[in-house]
GROMACS .gro file of C-alpha atoms in nm:
model
   79
    1UNK     CA    1  30.379  18.365   6.910
    2UNK     CA    2  30.526  18.295   6.567
    3UNK     CA    3  30.389  17.939   6.557
    4UNK     CA    4  30.035  18.063   6.636
    5UNK     CA    5  30.025  18.341   6.375
    6UNK     CA    6  29.806  18.150   6.126
    7UNK     CA    7  29.550  18.073   6.399
    8UNK     CA    8  29.546  18.433   6.520
    9UNK     CA    9  29.529  18.586   6.170
   10UNK     CA   10  29.207  18.402   6.085
   11UNK     CA   11  29.027  18.611   6.349
   12UNK     CA   12  29.112  18.937   6.170
   13UNK     CA   13  29.244  19.100   6.488
   14UNK     CA   14  29.360  19.459   6.442
   15UNK     CA   15  29.649  19.436   6.692
   16UNK     CA   16  29.774  19.264   7.006
   17UNK     CA   17  29.874  19.484   7.297
   18UNK     CA   18  30.212  19.432   7.464
   19UNK     CA   19  30.256  19.054   7.421
   20UNK     CA   20  30.575  19.046   7.631
   21UNK     CA   21  30.691  19.218   7.950
   22UNK     CA   22  30.850  19.559   7.917
   23UNK     CA   23  31.220  19.518   7.852
   24UNK     CA   24  31.170  19.185   7.674
   25UNK     CA   25  31.071  19.342   7.340
   26UNK     CA   26  31.375  19.187   7.172
   27UNK     CA   27  31.201  18.848   7.210
   28UNK     CA   28  30.922  18.947   6.971
   29UNK     CA   29  30.936  18.749   6.649
   30UNK     CA   30  30.607  18.797   6.466
   31UNK     CA   31  30.450  18.963   6.166
   32UNK     CA   32  30.132  19.037   6.363
   33UNK     CA   33  30.055  19.402   6.436
   34UNK     CA   34  30.144  19.490   6.793
   35UNK     CA   35  30.070  19.786   7.020
   36UNK     CA   36  30.327  19.897   7.278
   37UNK     CA   37  30.190  19.979   7.619
   38UNK     CA   38  30.430  19.923   7.910
   39UNK     CA   39  30.728  19.954   7.674
   40UNK     CA   40  30.624  20.300   7.554
   41UNK     CA   41  30.750  20.569   7.792
   42UNK     CA   42  30.948  20.887   7.741
   43UNK     CA   43  31.246  20.742   7.923
   44UNK     CA   44  31.270  20.462   7.665
   45UNK     CA   45  31.429  20.502   7.327
   46UNK     CA   46  31.145  20.571   7.086
   47UNK     CA   47  31.333  20.429   6.787
   48UNK     CA   48  31.360  20.088   6.955
   49UNK     CA   49  30.983  20.080   6.992
   50UNK     CA   50  30.939  20.121   6.616
   51UNK     CA   51  31.127  19.797   6.551
   52UNK     CA   52  30.865  19.580   6.719
   53UNK     CA   53  30.543  19.776   6.738
   54UNK     CA   54  30.309  19.929   6.482
   55UNK     CA   55  30.103  20.124   6.737
   56UNK     CA   56  30.158  20.279   7.077
   57UNK     CA   57  29.913  20.319   7.363
   58UNK     CA   58  29.930  20.678   7.490
   59UNK     CA   59  29.790  20.703   7.841
   60UNK     CA   60  29.812  21.051   7.995
   61UNK     CA   61  29.898  20.917   8.341
   62UNK     CA   62  30.213  20.750   8.200
   63UNK     CA   63  30.357  21.075   8.066
   64UNK     CA   64  30.284  21.316   8.349
   65UNK     CA   65  30.252  21.645   8.164
   66UNK     CA   66  30.082  21.789   7.860
   67UNK     CA   67  30.423  21.858   7.704
   68UNK     CA   68  30.527  21.495   7.740
   69UNK     CA   69  30.194  21.372   7.604
   70UNK     CA   70  30.242  21.594   7.298
   71UNK     CA   71  30.594  21.454   7.251
   72UNK     CA   72  30.451  21.102   7.261
   73UNK     CA   73  30.183  21.192   7.006
   74UNK     CA   74  30.443  21.351   6.779
   75UNK     CA   75  30.650  21.033   6.794
   76UNK     CA   76  30.345  20.814   6.731
   77UNK     CA   77  30.262  21.008   6.414
   78UNK     CA   78  30.611  20.958   6.268
   79UNK     CA   79  30.644  20.687   6.009
   0.00000   0.00000   0.00000
């Protein structure tokens, strides 16, 4: 992904969603803005997500309950 950054940046894309499989986040080496999808679950360590992703995709069916959705939103709002 790193080698294609200049090509991608010229399109003024806001973010790229989950460019690698869940669990492979450590492979991400880019300055592009990324959105976590499969990697963002309550059973994952939220702080690890912050290292590689600028946004998170909060889908209610992934979190199961209103309480868990609110926890995910609270995390997403943290800087």
